[in-house]
PDB file of C-alpha atoms in Angstrom:
ATOM      1  CA  UNK A   1     -45.967 -17.147  38.505  1.00  0.00           C
ATOM      2  CA  UNK A   2     -47.337 -14.571  40.899  1.00  0.00           C
ATOM      3  CA  UNK A   3     -45.556 -11.386  41.969  1.00  0.00           C
ATOM      4  CA  UNK A   4     -44.750 -12.805  45.409  1.00  0.00           C
ATOM      5  CA  UNK A   5     -42.845 -15.743  43.923  1.00  0.00           C
ATOM      6  CA  UNK A   6     -40.678 -13.475  41.773  1.00  0.00           C
ATOM      7  CA  UNK A   7     -39.692 -11.323  44.729  1.00  0.00           C
ATOM      8  CA  UNK A   8     -38.559 -14.406  46.645  1.00  0.00           C
ATOM      9  CA  UNK A   9     -36.269 -15.405  43.779  1.00  0.00           C
ATOM     10  CA  UNK A  10     -34.203 -12.362  42.809  1.00  0.00           C
ATOM     11  CA  UNK A  11     -32.270 -13.285  39.722  1.00  0.00           C
ATOM     12  CA  UNK A  12     -33.934 -16.675  39.618  1.00  0.00           C
ATOM     13  CA  UNK A  13     -32.526 -20.172  39.828  1.00  0.00           C
ATOM     14  CA  UNK A  14     -30.568 -19.838  36.596  1.00  0.00           C
ATOM     15  CA  UNK A  15     -28.621 -16.866  37.962  1.00  0.00           C
ATOM     16  CA  UNK A  16     -27.945 -18.640  41.256  1.00  0.00           C
ATOM     17  CA  UNK A  17     -26.701 -21.736  39.429  1.00  0.00           C
ATOM     18  CA  UNK A  18     -24.462 -19.669  37.156  1.00  0.00           C
ATOM     19  CA  UNK A  19     -23.041 -17.754  40.129  1.00  0.00           C
ATOM     20  CA  UNK A  20     -22.395 -20.990  42.051  1.00  0.00           C
ATOM     21  CA  UNK A  21     -20.743 -22.613  39.031  1.00  0.00           C
ATOM     22  CA  UNK A  22     -18.600 -19.567  38.275  1.00  0.00           C
ATOM     23  CA  UNK A  23     -17.539 -19.367  41.924  1.00  0.00           C
ATOM     24  CA  UNK A  24     -16.651 -23.055  41.931  1.00  0.00           C
ATOM     25  CA  UNK A  25     -14.640 -22.742  38.717  1.00  0.00           C
ATOM     26  CA  UNK A  26     -12.726 -19.729  39.988  1.00  0.00           C
ATOM     27  CA  UNK A  27     -11.889 -21.440  43.282  1.00  0.00           C
ATOM     28  CA  UNK A  28     -10.893 -24.744  41.681  1.00  0.00           C
ATOM     29  CA  UNK A  29      -8.710 -23.103  39.033  1.00  0.00           C
ATOM     30  CA  UNK A  30      -6.940 -21.057  41.719  1.00  0.00           C
ATOM     31  CA  UNK A  31      -6.440 -24.170  43.869  1.00  0.00           C
ATOM     32  CA  UNK A  32      -5.498 -26.716  41.212  1.00  0.00           C
ATOM     33  CA  UNK A  33      -4.859 -24.979  37.903  1.00  0.00           C
ATOM     34  CA  UNK A  34      -7.208 -25.257  34.937  1.00  0.00           C
ATOM     35  CA  UNK A  35      -5.653 -28.475  33.674  1.00  0.00           C
ATOM     36  CA  UNK A  36      -6.659 -30.236  36.911  1.00  0.00           C
ATOM     37  CA  UNK A  37     -10.303 -29.111  36.869  1.00  0.00           C
ATOM     38  CA  UNK A  38     -13.136 -31.193  35.460  1.00  0.00           C
ATOM     39  CA  UNK A  39     -16.808 -30.506  34.926  1.00  0.00           C
ATOM     40  CA  UNK A  40     -17.670 -33.135  37.528  1.00  0.00           C
ATOM     41  CA  UNK A  41     -15.414 -31.421  40.106  1.00  0.00           C
ATOM     42  CA  UNK A  42     -17.084 -28.094  39.317  1.00  0.00           C
ATOM     43  CA  UNK A  43     -20.538 -29.649  39.660  1.00  0.00           C
ATOM     44  CA  UNK A  44     -19.604 -31.177  43.002  1.00  0.00           C
ATOM     45  CA  UNK A  45     -18.164 -27.893  44.329  1.00  0.00           C
ATOM     46  CA  UNK A  46     -21.135 -25.872  43.044  1.00  0.00           C
ATOM     47  CA  UNK A  47     -23.582 -28.506  44.307  1.00  0.00           C
ATOM     48  CA  UNK A  48     -25.331 -28.865  40.980  1.00  0.00           C
ATOM     49  CA  UNK A  49     -26.015 -31.864  38.801  1.00  0.00           C
ATOM     50  CA  UNK A  50     -23.234 -32.440  36.236  1.00  0.00           C
ATOM     51  CA  UNK A  51     -25.871 -32.652  33.501  1.00  0.00           C
ATOM     52  CA  UNK A  52     -26.598 -28.960  34.167  1.00  0.00           C
ATOM     53  CA  UNK A  53     -23.027 -28.111  33.197  1.00  0.00           C
ATOM     54  CA  UNK A  54     -23.020 -30.307  30.116  1.00  0.00           C
ATOM     55  CA  UNK A  55     -26.360 -28.918  28.976  1.00  0.00           C
ATOM     56  CA  UNK A  56     -25.458 -25.266  29.556  1.00  0.00           C
ATOM     57  CA  UNK A  57     -21.735 -25.152  28.658  1.00  0.00           C
ATOM     58  CA  UNK A  58     -20.942 -28.470  26.985  1.00  0.00           C
ATOM     59  CA  UNK A  59     -17.213 -28.452  27.698  1.00  0.00           C
ATOM     60  CA  UNK A  60     -14.873 -27.248  30.405  1.00  0.00           C
ATOM     61  CA  UNK A  61     -13.207 -24.922  27.895  1.00  0.00           C
ATOM     62  CA  UNK A  62     -16.545 -23.255  27.112  1.00  0.00           C
ATOM     63  CA  UNK A  63     -17.229 -22.853  30.824  1.00  0.00           C
ATOM     64  CA  UNK A  64     -13.795 -21.314  31.453  1.00  0.00           C
ATOM     65  CA  UNK A  65     -14.331 -18.874  28.581  1.00  0.00           C
ATOM     66  CA  UNK A  66     -17.746 -17.948  30.009  1.00  0.00           C
ATOM     67  CA  UNK A  67     -16.167 -17.255  33.406  1.00  0.00           C
ATOM     68  CA  UNK A  68     -13.467 -15.112  31.785  1.00  0.00           C
ATOM     69  CA  UNK A  69     -16.082 -13.181  29.778  1.00  0.00           C
ATOM     70  CA  UNK A  70     -18.292 -12.614  32.789  1.00  0.00           C
ATOM     71  CA  UNK A  71     -15.427 -11.366  34.880  1.00  0.00           C
ATOM     72  CA  UNK A  72     -14.693  -9.001  32.008  1.00  0.00           C
ATOM     73  CA  UNK A  73     -13.343  -5.643  33.023  1.00  0.00           C
ATOM     74  CA  UNK A  74     -14.974  -5.429  36.438  1.00  0.00           C
ATOM     75  CA  UNK A  75     -12.666  -3.316  38.550  1.00  0.00           C
ATOM     76  CA  UNK A  76     -10.771  -1.788  35.628  1.00  0.00           C
ATOM     77  CA  UNK A  77      -9.420   1.663  36.425  1.00  0.00           C
ATOM     78  CA  UNK A  78     -11.448   4.572  35.077  1.00  0.00           C
ATOM     79  CA  UNK A  79      -9.709   6.895  32.619  1.00  0.00           C
ATOM     80  CA  UNK A  80      -8.130  10.019  34.071  1.00  0.00           C
ATOM     81  CA  UNK A  81      -7.711  11.928  30.796  1.00  0.00           C
ATOM     82  CA  UNK A  82      -3.938  11.594  30.392  1.00  0.00           C
ATOM     83  CA  UNK A  83      -2.828   9.189  27.646  1.00  0.00           C
ATOM     84  CA  UNK A  84       0.321   7.946  29.383  1.00  0.00           C
ATOM     85  CA  UNK A  85      -1.411   7.441  32.731  1.00  0.00           C
ATOM     86  CA  UNK A  86      -4.448   5.801  31.162  1.00  0.00           C
ATOM     87  CA  UNK A  87      -2.316   3.389  29.111  1.00  0.00           C
ATOM     88  CA  UNK A  88      -0.197   2.586  32.167  1.00  0.00           C
ATOM     89  CA  UNK A  89      -3.291   2.028  34.312  1.00  0.00           C
ATOM     90  CA  UNK A  90      -5.004  -0.248  31.784  1.00  0.00           C
ATOM     91  CA  UNK A  91      -1.801  -2.204  31.140  1.00  0.00           C
ATOM     92  CA  UNK A  92      -1.074  -2.569  34.875  1.00  0.00           C
ATOM     93  CA  UNK A  93      -4.655  -3.742  35.446  1.00  0.00           C
ATOM     94  CA  UNK A  94      -4.286  -6.247  32.582  1.00  0.00           C
ATOM     95  CA  UNK A  95      -1.098  -7.553  34.182  1.00  0.00           C
ATOM     96  CA  UNK A  96      -2.820  -7.832  37.569  1.00  0.00           C
ATOM     97  CA  UNK A  97      -5.732  -9.758  36.058  1.00  0.00           C
ATOM     98  CA  UNK A  98      -3.421 -12.163  34.233  1.00  0.00           C
ATOM     99  CA  UNK A  99      -1.260 -12.642  37.326  1.00  0.00           C
ATOM    100  CA  UNK A 100      -4.052 -13.261  39.836  1.00  0.00           C
ATOM    101  CA  UNK A 101      -4.592 -16.858  40.927  1.00  0.00           C
ATOM    102  CA  UNK A 102      -6.196 -18.606  37.987  1.00  0.00           C
ATOM    103  CA  UNK A 103      -5.936 -15.539  35.735  1.00  0.00           C
ATOM    104  CA  UNK A 104      -3.631 -17.040  33.138  1.00  0.00           C
ATOM    105  CA  UNK A 105      -5.545 -20.327  33.333  1.00  0.00           C
ATOM    106  CA  UNK A 106      -8.600 -18.611  31.907  1.00  0.00           C
ATOM    107  CA  UNK A 107      -6.492 -17.254  29.041  1.00  0.00           C
ATOM    108  CA  UNK A 108      -5.055 -20.711  28.431  1.00  0.00           C
ATOM    109  CA  UNK A 109      -8.607 -22.064  28.263  1.00  0.00           C
ATOM    110  CA  UNK A 110      -9.347 -19.526  25.565  1.00  0.00           C
ATOM    111  CA  UNK A 111      -6.531 -21.039  23.499  1.00  0.00           C
ATOM    112  CA  UNK A 112      -8.120 -24.474  23.762  1.00  0.00           C
ATOM    113  CA  UNK A 113      -6.743 -27.462  21.842  1.00  0.00           C
ATOM    114  CA  UNK A 114      -9.922 -27.641  19.747  1.00  0.00           C
ATOM    115  CA  UNK A 115      -9.342 -25.350  16.771  1.00  0.00           C
ATOM    116  CA  UNK A 116     -12.914 -24.001  16.644  1.00  0.00           C
ATOM    117  CA  UNK A 117     -12.985 -23.294  20.378  1.00  0.00           C
ATOM    118  CA  UNK A 118      -9.524 -21.698  20.124  1.00  0.00           C
ATOM    119  CA  UNK A 119     -10.604 -19.300  17.380  1.00  0.00           C
ATOM    120  CA  UNK A 120     -13.726 -18.353  19.320  1.00  0.00           C
ATOM    121  CA  UNK A 121     -11.802 -17.902  22.557  1.00  0.00           C
ATOM    122  CA  UNK A 122      -9.008 -15.876  21.001  1.00  0.00           C
ATOM    123  CA  UNK A 123     -11.460 -13.595  19.180  1.00  0.00           C
ATOM    124  CA  UNK A 124     -13.282 -12.984  22.459  1.00  0.00           C
ATOM    125  CA  UNK A 125     -10.027 -12.345  24.316  1.00  0.00           C
ATOM    126  CA  UNK A 126      -8.892  -9.904  21.611  1.00  0.00           C
ATOM    127  CA  UNK A 127     -12.262  -8.143  21.721  1.00  0.00           C
ATOM    128  CA  UNK A 128     -12.100  -7.736  25.511  1.00  0.00           C
ATOM    129  CA  UNK A 129      -8.546  -6.399  25.443  1.00  0.00           C
ATOM    130  CA  UNK A 130      -9.323  -4.088  22.519  1.00  0.00           C
ATOM    131  CA  UNK A 131     -12.418  -2.789  24.320  1.00  0.00           C
ATOM    132  CA  UNK A 132     -10.223  -1.983  27.299  1.00  0.00           C
ATOM    133  CA  UNK A 133      -7.710   0.160  25.361  1.00  0.00           C
ATOM    134  CA  UNK A 134      -9.772   1.622  22.493  1.00  0.00           C
ATOM    135  CA  UNK A 135     -11.654   4.164  24.666  1.00  0.00           C
ATOM    136  CA  UNK A 136      -8.341   5.482  26.016  1.00  0.00           C
ATOM    137  CA  UNK A 137      -7.077   6.033  22.475  1.00  0.00           C
ATOM    138  CA  UNK A 138     -10.391   7.515  21.299  1.00  0.00           C
ATOM    139  CA  UNK A 139     -10.447   9.976  24.196  1.00  0.00           C
ATOM    140  CA  UNK A 140      -6.893  11.010  23.392  1.00  0.00           C
ATOM    141  CA  UNK A 141      -7.851  11.684  19.757  1.00  0.00           C
ATOM    142  CA  UNK A 142     -10.852  13.714  20.947  1.00  0.00           C
ATOM    143  CA  UNK A 143      -8.448  15.866  22.990  1.00  0.00           C
ATOM    144  CA  UNK A 144      -6.549  16.591  19.753  1.00  0.00           C
ATOM    145  CA  UNK A 145      -3.621  14.307  20.560  1.00  0.00           C
ATOM    146  CA  UNK A 146      -2.057  11.788  18.185  1.00  0.00           C
ATOM    147  CA  UNK A 147      -2.107   8.503  20.119  1.00  0.00           C
ATOM    148  CA  UNK A 148      -0.699   5.261  18.770  1.00  0.00           C
ATOM    149  CA  UNK A 149      -3.050   2.932  16.930  1.00  0.00           C
ATOM    150  CA  UNK A 150      -4.855   0.145  18.749  1.00  0.00           C
ATOM    151  CA  UNK A 151      -2.733  -2.332  16.805  1.00  0.00           C
ATOM    152  CA  UNK A 152       0.440  -0.675  18.117  1.00  0.00           C
ATOM    153  CA  UNK A 153      -0.884  -0.871  21.683  1.00  0.00           C
ATOM    154  CA  UNK A 154      -1.738  -4.552  21.232  1.00  0.00           C
ATOM    155  CA  UNK A 155       1.655  -5.335  19.668  1.00  0.00           C
ATOM    156  CA  UNK A 156       3.870  -3.271  21.954  1.00  0.00           C
ATOM    157  CA  UNK A 157       2.078  -3.366  25.316  1.00  0.00           C
ATOM    158  CA  UNK A 158      -0.488  -6.158  25.496  1.00  0.00           C
ATOM    159  CA  UNK A 159       1.359  -8.925  23.616  1.00  0.00           C
ATOM    160  CA  UNK A 160       4.541  -8.625  25.707  1.00  0.00           C
ATOM    161  CA  UNK A 161       2.480  -8.760  28.906  1.00  0.00           C
ATOM    162  CA  UNK A 162       0.687 -11.932  27.862  1.00  0.00           C
ATOM    163  CA  UNK A 163       3.944 -13.502  26.665  1.00  0.00           C
ATOM    164  CA  UNK A 164       5.806 -12.723  29.878  1.00  0.00           C
ATOM    165  CA  UNK A 165       2.980 -13.930  32.125  1.00  0.00           C
ATOM    166  CA  UNK A 166       2.459 -17.145  30.131  1.00  0.00           C
ATOM    167  CA  UNK A 167       6.174 -17.936  30.411  1.00  0.00           C
ATOM    168  CA  UNK A 168       6.571 -16.594  33.986  1.00  0.00           C
ATOM    169  CA  UNK A 169       9.378 -14.220  33.052  1.00  0.00           C
ATOM    170  CA  UNK A 170      10.748 -12.421  36.126  1.00  0.00           C
ATOM    171  CA  UNK A 171      10.536  -8.653  36.248  1.00  0.00           C
ATOM    172  CA  UNK A 172       7.066  -8.485  34.747  1.00  0.00           C
ATOM    173  CA  UNK A 173       5.731  -5.811  37.053  1.00  0.00           C
ATOM    174  CA  UNK A 174       4.380  -2.262  37.024  1.00  0.00           C
ATOM    175  CA  UNK A 175       7.827  -0.828  36.276  1.00  0.00           C
ATOM    176  CA  UNK A 176       7.959  -3.063  33.207  1.00  0.00           C
ATOM    177  CA  UNK A 177       4.471  -1.831  32.217  1.00  0.00           C
ATOM    178  CA  UNK A 178       5.571   1.803  32.516  1.00  0.00           C
ATOM    179  CA  UNK A 179       8.618   1.015  30.372  1.00  0.00           C
ATOM    180  CA  UNK A 180       6.441  -0.503  27.630  1.00  0.00           C
ATOM    181  CA  UNK A 181       4.214   2.572  27.590  1.00  0.00           C
ATOM    182  CA  UNK A 182       7.233   4.916  27.571  1.00  0.00           C
ATOM    183  CA  UNK A 183       8.772   3.035  24.625  1.00  0.00           C
ATOM    184  CA  UNK A 184       5.522   3.167  22.680  1.00  0.00           C
ATOM    185  CA  UNK A 185       4.955   6.851  23.311  1.00  0.00           C
ATOM    186  CA  UNK A 186       8.601   7.650  22.593  1.00  0.00           C
ATOM    187  CA  UNK A 187       8.990   9.689  25.726  1.00  0.00           C
ATOM    188  CA  UNK A 188      11.096   9.164  28.827  1.00  0.00           C
ATOM    189  CA  UNK A 189       9.528   7.168  31.614  1.00  0.00           C
ATOM    190  CA  UNK A 190       8.205   9.138  34.595  1.00  0.00           C
ATOM    191  CA  UNK A 191      10.037   8.649  37.867  1.00  0.00           C
TER     192      UNK A 191
END
């Protein structure tokens, strides 16, 4: 391949295909819900051959997990250096991501019916969530504070958010997030 050919294909065909497929998945999940999406529908929307999807991802669950991983923490709020505010911001962002159209569908895909896929998906989900909160706690420790453990944050902030979004419990909003953080830190909630 000459240099001119590479400049005409920034990212290459593989990147374009992945972007088209991810865009199609995101749109279809938002429109229909993950349980109404198939690999053939994704291929049709992305304008790629279905064999490309089967070869690259194998299953719809694997594709949904890949989309969730790629989306990752893009757009997550940067830390401000205050434990309460940083925990509130990360928790509110987590809630927003879960609540966006298709957001919970990607989580549900990670808890796939296949036991091996479920373990892989849940480990990846736990890693992503842990990676979101661990730096906040580490920075607090570096400032000489005594923050809660990551396990406490997962149990007392993250788990209730996932539970309430999965079961569509009313009142799961930023005020609820602030209340969870206030309870964990043992201090009154800011008004």
